Amino acid sequence: MPEGDTVWLAAERLRAALGGATLRRGEFRIPQLATIDLTGATVGEVVPRGKHLLIRLEDGRTLRTHFRMDGSWHIYRPGTPWKGGPAFEVRAVLATDEWECVGYRLHDVELVPTAEEERLVGHLGPDVLGPDWDLDEALCRLSSAPDEQIGVALVDQRNLAGIGNLYKVESLFLLGVHPWTRVADVPDLAALVVRAQTLMRANRHHPEQTTTGNPRRGRDHWVFGRRGKPCLRCGTAILLGEQGPPLKERVTWWCPTCQAARSPIDPQARTGEPDHPPPVTLR
Ligand SMILES: [Zn+2]
């Protein structure tokens, strides 16, 4: 899952390949940028900002890309076959004499004056992996909507930037918090955020994203992607539901035993099933 750690690693690798180099090829395969040719431009910094990737050119322009669910950058030596997917999924090619950087399935591709970057990323909360990380500010933003469900609030990039579905469900499991808990009812909000950050920091130097310490497939996550499988701690079957506002629902996994709801958290729960999860669509 491309989350903040994925973007952080991509930025490191793109910076190593492109930083300070002049592009001998710089093209886009998306309609709105199809006429742009970056050949001759020199790449300056490559900066992760939450789940956004900013490639700054020394001529004062910034290329912003976003991976969403499926995007990736691949880096090849010239003449090496590209293997990131079919050619029609290539969205951008940035090449120097030494490297060919190919962006597959990129989203939100925009080229803007660097001075206007804030228009694209200014809404983001503190960056979980950023040099200017501010825990107090993140907690303040989370707490500003005390009735919001924590499973929704944690992935709202305006609260804090970088956490996606994987680190959301895994940190909630590790802290024993039911995803539908109100933000105000989370026993230790700071510990929850710090746990998500610790997981992301541990994974940022490599593409694998284990949260259990075990890299083996099927054992690498506590609840993510494990619907119906036994909880690695207690053996209860992991549940899957959808959470979030209409049309923006995200799937959520949780263990109903390790993450039992602590108090009635919706009308259905108040009518006699205190530990029953709120109405969700089970798949
Ligand atoms: Zn469990």
GROMACS .gro file of C-alpha atoms and ligand atoms in nm:
model
  284
    1MET     CA    1   0.000   0.000   0.000
    2PRO     CA    2   0.150   0.335  -0.096
    3GLU     CA    3   0.149   0.532   0.228
    4GLY     CA    4   0.380   0.795   0.371
    5ASP     CA    5   0.670   0.554   0.407
    6THR     CA    6   0.637   0.447   0.043
    7VAL     CA    7   0.648   0.807  -0.073
    8TRP     CA    8   0.941   0.883   0.159
    9LEU     CA    9   1.142   0.596   0.007
   10ALA     CA   10   1.046   0.694  -0.348
   11ALA     CA   11   1.164   1.048  -0.281
   12GLU     CA   12   1.497   0.920  -0.146
   13ARG     CA   13   1.556   0.710  -0.455
   14LEU     CA   14   1.442   0.973  -0.703
   15ARG     CA   15   1.659   1.232  -0.530
   16ALA     CA   16   1.961   1.001  -0.560
   17ALA     CA   17   1.891   0.942  -0.928
   18LEU     CA   18   1.781   1.288  -1.040
   19GLY     CA   19   1.899   1.544  -0.785
   20GLY     CA   20   2.125   1.800  -0.947
   21ALA     CA   21   2.104   1.633  -1.287
   22THR     CA   22   1.981   1.773  -1.614
   23LEU     CA   23   1.699   1.589  -1.785
   24ARG     CA   24   1.771   1.463  -2.133
   25ARG     CA   25   1.411   1.351  -2.153
   26GLY     CA   26   1.111   1.475  -1.957
   27GLU     CA   27   0.769   1.384  -2.091
   28PHE     CA   28   0.418   1.316  -1.972
   29ARG     CA   29   0.159   1.077  -2.104
   30ILE     CA   30  -0.149   1.245  -1.965
   31PRO     CA   31  -0.365   1.478  -2.173
   32GLN     CA   32  -0.328   1.795  -1.967
   33LEU     CA   33   0.054   1.779  -1.969
   34ALA     CA   34   0.111   1.604  -2.302
   35THR     CA   35   0.261   1.914  -2.463
   36ILE     CA   36   0.507   1.980  -2.178
   37ASP     CA   37   0.869   1.889  -2.247
   38LEU     CA   38   1.108   1.909  -1.952
   39THR     CA   39   1.417   1.825  -2.157
   40GLY     CA   40   1.703   2.047  -2.044
   41ALA     CA   41   1.556   2.123  -1.701
   42THR     CA   42   1.771   2.056  -1.396
   43VAL     CA   43   1.621   1.872  -1.102
   44GLY     CA   44   1.671   2.024  -0.760
   45GLU     CA   45   1.511   1.872  -0.452
   46VAL     CA   46   1.277   1.576  -0.435
   47VAL     CA   47   1.055   1.610  -0.130
   48PRO     CA   48   0.789   1.384   0.023
   49ARG     CA   49   0.497   1.569   0.176
   50GLY     CA   50   0.261   1.322   0.338
   51LYS     CA   51   0.152   1.105   0.047
   52HIS     CA   52   0.242   1.368  -0.213
   53LEU     CA   53   0.574   1.365  -0.396
   54LEU     CA   54   0.724   1.698  -0.500
   55ILE     CA   55   0.998   1.707  -0.764
   56ARG     CA   56   1.136   2.060  -0.775
   57LEU     CA   57   1.311   2.189  -1.084
   58GLU     CA   58   1.575   2.455  -1.058
   59ASP     CA   59   1.384   2.671  -1.304
   60GLY     CA   60   1.119   2.734  -1.039
   61ARG     CA   61   0.864   2.468  -1.122
   62THR     CA   62   0.742   2.176  -0.911
   63LEU     CA   63   0.603   1.847  -1.034
   64ARG     CA   64   0.354   1.701  -0.787
   65THR     CA   65   0.246   1.337  -0.813
   66HIS     CA   66   0.041   1.110  -0.590
   67PHE     CA   67   0.041   0.729  -0.581
   68ARG     CA   68  -0.311   0.676  -0.442
   69MET     CA   69  -0.372   0.299  -0.444
   70ASP     CA   70  -0.156   0.176  -0.727
   71GLY     CA   71   0.104   0.426  -0.845
   72SER     CA   72   0.481   0.381  -0.842
   73TRP     CA   73   0.807   0.518  -0.976
   74HIS     CA   74   1.055   0.274  -1.125
   75ILE     CA   75   1.420   0.359  -1.187
   76TYR     CA   76   1.621   0.190  -1.462
   77ARG     CA   77   1.960   0.214  -1.626
   78PRO     CA   78   1.921   0.332  -1.987
   79GLY     CA   79   1.862   0.040  -2.219
   80THR     CA   80   1.711  -0.180  -1.945
   81PRO     CA   81   1.357  -0.307  -2.010
   82TRP     CA   82   1.084  -0.124  -1.815
   83LYS     CA   83   0.884  -0.365  -1.600
   84GLY     CA   84   0.640  -0.155  -1.399
   85GLY     CA   85   0.336  -0.247  -1.606
   86PRO     CA   86   0.197  -0.210  -1.957
   87ALA     CA   87   0.316   0.091  -2.156
   88PHE     CA   88  -0.028   0.256  -2.147
   89GLU     CA   89   0.005   0.286  -1.769
   90VAL     CA   90   0.317   0.505  -1.796
   91ARG     CA   91   0.232   0.862  -1.695
   92ALA     CA   92   0.573   1.030  -1.683
   93VAL     CA   93   0.932   0.969  -1.794
   94LEU     CA   94   1.219   1.167  -1.642
   95ALA     CA   95   1.557   1.055  -1.773
   96THR     CA   96   1.916   1.168  -1.733
   97ASP     CA   97   2.230   1.028  -1.893
   98GLU     CA   98   2.247   0.776  -1.608
   99TRP     CA   99   1.891   0.691  -1.510
  100GLU     CA  100   1.542   0.653  -1.652
  101CYS     CA  101   1.269   0.722  -1.396
  102VAL     CA  102   0.933   0.594  -1.510
  103GLY     CA  103   0.612   0.686  -1.328
  104TYR     CA  104   0.338   0.426  -1.355
  105ARG     CA  105  -0.028   0.490  -1.272
  106LEU     CA  106   0.051   0.829  -1.117
  107HIS     CA  107  -0.241   1.043  -1.002
  108ASP     CA  108  -0.286   1.413  -0.939
  109VAL     CA  109   0.003   1.495  -1.172
  110GLU     CA  110   0.050   1.872  -1.177
  111LEU     CA  111   0.329   2.106  -1.277
  112VAL     CA  112   0.309   2.436  -1.086
  113PRO     CA  113   0.537   2.723  -0.995
  114THR     CA  114   0.730   2.617  -0.685
  115ALA     CA  115   0.610   2.934  -0.516
  116GLU     CA  116   0.256   2.798  -0.547
  117GLU     CA  117   0.320   2.452  -0.398
  118GLU     CA  118   0.112   2.541  -0.096
  119ARG     CA  119  -0.193   2.547  -0.319
  120LEU     CA  120  -0.145   2.172  -0.362
  121VAL     CA  121  -0.022   2.066  -0.018
  122GLY     CA  122  -0.098   2.359   0.211
  123HIS     CA  123  -0.407   2.188   0.348
  124LEU     CA  124  -0.207   1.898   0.489
  125GLY     CA  125  -0.155   1.850   0.859
  126PRO     CA  126   0.187   1.778   1.012
  127ASP     CA  127   0.381   1.521   0.810
  128VAL     CA  128   0.429   1.203   1.011
  129LEU     CA  129   0.771   1.143   0.851
  130GLY     CA  130   0.857   1.507   0.788
  131PRO     CA  131   1.142   1.705   0.942
  132ASP     CA  132   0.888   1.951   1.082
  133TRP     CA  133   0.668   1.686   1.248
  134ASP     CA  134   0.462   1.839   1.527
  135LEU     CA  135   0.279   1.589   1.748
  136ASP     CA  136   0.094   1.855   1.947
  137GLU     CA  137  -0.037   2.016   1.631
  138ALA     CA  138  -0.153   1.679   1.498
  139LEU     CA  139  -0.332   1.600   1.826
  140CYS     CA  140  -0.490   1.944   1.825
  141ARG     CA  141  -0.625   1.893   1.474
  142LEU     CA  142  -0.752   1.543   1.554
  143SER     CA  143  -0.922   1.666   1.869
  144SER     CA  144  -1.092   1.954   1.692
  145ALA     CA  145  -1.359   1.707   1.575
  146PRO     CA  146  -1.415   1.501   1.892
  147ASP     CA  147  -1.719   1.319   1.755
  148GLU     CA  148  -1.542   1.194   1.442
  149GLN     CA  149  -1.465   0.823   1.424
  150ILE     CA  150  -1.096   0.761   1.489
  151GLY     CA  151  -1.073   0.532   1.186
  152VAL     CA  152  -1.181   0.823   0.968
  153ALA     CA  153  -0.983   1.094   1.147
  154LEU     CA  154  -0.649   0.910   1.125
  155VAL     CA  155  -0.653   0.901   0.744
  156ASP     CA  156  -0.784   1.255   0.704
  157GLN     CA  157  -0.469   1.417   0.568
  158ARG     CA  158  -0.577   1.756   0.702
  159ASN     CA  159  -0.520   1.622   1.054
  160LEU     CA  160  -0.185   1.461   0.991
  161ALA     CA  161  -0.027   1.362   0.662
  162GLY     CA  162   0.107   1.026   0.559
  163ILE     CA  163  -0.110   0.765   0.732
  164GLY     CA  164  -0.317   0.547   0.500
  165ASN     CA  165  -0.535   0.245   0.551
  166LEU     CA  166  -0.256   0.005   0.644
  167TYR     CA  167  -0.105   0.205   0.929
  168LYS     CA  168  -0.452   0.313   1.039
  169VAL     CA  169  -0.582  -0.039   1.098
  170GLU     CA  170  -0.255  -0.172   1.236
  171SER     CA  171  -0.202   0.103   1.491
  172LEU     CA  172  -0.566   0.081   1.603
  173PHE     CA  173  -0.519  -0.292   1.657
  174LEU     CA  174  -0.195  -0.245   1.850
  175LEU     CA  175  -0.359   0.006   2.083
  176GLY     CA  176  -0.679  -0.202   2.117
  177VAL     CA  177  -0.899   0.073   1.978
  178HIS     CA  178  -1.219  -0.006   1.789
  179PRO     CA  179  -1.215   0.184   1.454
  180TRP     CA  180  -1.556   0.340   1.519
  181THR     CA  181  -1.454   0.490   1.854
  182ARG     CA  182  -1.511   0.866   1.881
  183VAL     CA  183  -1.184   1.059   1.877
  184ALA     CA  184  -1.270   1.201   2.219
  185ASP     CA  185  -1.308   0.848   2.360
  186VAL     CA  186  -0.969   0.716   2.246
  187PRO     CA  187  -0.788   0.648   2.576
  188ASP     CA  188  -0.444   0.765   2.461
  189LEU     CA  189  -0.456   0.952   2.133
  190ALA     CA  190  -0.087   1.049   2.150
  191ALA     CA  191   0.021   0.688   2.195
  192LEU     CA  192  -0.191   0.588   1.896
  193VAL     CA  193  -0.034   0.848   1.668
  194VAL     CA  194   0.316   0.771   1.792
  195ARG     CA  195   0.259   0.402   1.726
  196ALA     CA  196   0.157   0.468   1.367
  197GLN     CA  197   0.463   0.689   1.327
  198THR     CA  198   0.692   0.423   1.476
  199LEU     CA  199   0.562   0.164   1.230
  200MET     CA  200   0.612   0.397   0.935
  201ARG     CA  201   0.962   0.497   1.046
  202ALA     CA  202   1.058   0.132   1.078
  203ASN     CA  203   0.946   0.058   0.722
  204ARG     CA  204   1.056   0.369   0.537
  205HIS     CA  205   1.396   0.242   0.424
  206HIS     CA  206   1.259  -0.059   0.236
  207PRO     CA  207   0.951  -0.138   0.027
  208GLU     CA  208   0.822  -0.412   0.258
  209GLN     CA  209   0.565  -0.293   0.513
  210THR     CA  210   0.561  -0.533   0.805
  211THR     CA  211   0.390  -0.426   1.125
  212THR     CA  212   0.442  -0.749   1.319
  213GLY     CA  213   0.818  -0.777   1.277
  214ASN     CA  214   0.761  -1.089   1.069
  215PRO     CA  215   0.812  -1.033   0.695
  216ARG     CA  216   0.645  -1.362   0.596
  217ARG     CA  217   0.335  -1.313   0.382
  218GLY     CA  218   0.023  -1.370   0.590
  219ARG     CA  219   0.216  -1.293   0.910
  220ASP     CA  220   0.336  -0.946   0.819
  221HIS     CA  221   0.019  -0.764   0.933
  222TRP     CA  222  -0.205  -0.801   1.239
  223VAL     CA  223  -0.539  -0.730   1.073
  224PHE     CA  224  -0.479  -0.563   0.734
  225GLY     CA  225  -0.599  -0.791   0.455
  226ARG     CA  226  -0.686  -1.069   0.702
  227ARG     CA  227  -1.068  -1.084   0.693
  228GLY     CA  228  -1.193  -1.410   0.839
  229LYS     CA  229  -0.848  -1.523   0.943
  230PRO     CA  230  -0.772  -1.584   1.312
  231CYS     CA  231  -0.635  -1.290   1.508
  232LEU     CA  232  -0.262  -1.346   1.563
  233ARG     CA  233  -0.312  -1.262   1.930
  234CYS     CA  234  -0.644  -1.416   2.034
  235GLY     CA  235  -0.765  -1.634   1.746
  236THR     CA  236  -1.093  -1.446   1.688
  237ALA     CA  237  -1.187  -1.408   1.321
  238ILE     CA  238  -1.085  -1.066   1.185
  239LEU     CA  239  -1.376  -0.853   1.060
  240LEU     CA  240  -1.392  -0.623   0.760
  241GLY     CA  241  -1.623  -0.327   0.722
  242GLU     CA  242  -1.652  -0.001   0.535
  243GLN     CA  243  -1.604   0.325   0.716
  244GLY     CA  244  -1.619   0.687   0.616
  245PRO     CA  245  -1.855   0.933   0.453
  246PRO     CA  246  -2.062   0.824   0.153
  247LEU     CA  247  -1.855   0.774  -0.163
  248LYS     CA  248  -1.537   0.806   0.043
  249GLU     CA  249  -1.566   0.482   0.235
  250ARG     CA  250  -1.246   0.296   0.315
  251VAL     CA  251  -1.232  -0.066   0.417
  252THR     CA  252  -1.135  -0.131   0.776
  253TRP     CA  253  -1.023  -0.451   0.942
  254TRP     CA  254  -1.035  -0.513   1.315
  255CYS     CA  255  -1.039  -0.787   1.579
  256PRO     CA  256  -1.370  -0.771   1.767
  257THR     CA  257  -1.203  -0.915   2.077
  258CYS     CA  258  -0.875  -0.723   2.095
  259GLN     CA  259  -1.053  -0.407   1.979
  260ALA     CA  260  -1.389  -0.439   2.152
  261ALA     CA  261  -1.595  -0.121   2.157
  262ARG     CA  262  -1.555   0.031   2.505
  263SER     CA  263  -1.885   0.214   2.507
  264PRO     CA  264  -2.199   0.246   2.298
  265ILE     CA  265  -2.090   0.444   1.997
  266ASP     CA  266  -2.396   0.463   1.776
  267PRO     CA  267  -2.775   0.438   1.800
  268GLN     CA  268  -2.776   0.069   1.720
  269ALA     CA  269  -2.521  -0.002   1.992
  270ARG     CA  270  -2.727   0.194   2.245
  271THR     CA  271  -3.029  -0.027   2.189
  272GLY     CA  272  -2.895  -0.333   2.361
  273GLU     CA  273  -2.585  -0.456   2.184
  274PRO     CA  274  -2.312  -0.253   2.347
  275ASP     CA  275  -2.027  -0.451   2.197
  276HIS     CA  276  -2.178  -0.487   1.856
  277PRO     CA  277  -1.998  -0.284   1.594
  278PRO     CA  278  -2.189  -0.002   1.431
  279PRO     CA  279  -2.376  -0.077   1.109
  280VAL     CA  280  -2.119  -0.168   0.848
  281THR     CA  281  -2.120  -0.365   0.531
  282LEU     CA  282  -1.940  -0.691   0.583
  283ARG     CA  283  -1.789  -0.849   0.276
  284ZN      ZN  284  -0.766  -1.048   1.872
   0.00000   0.00000   0.00000
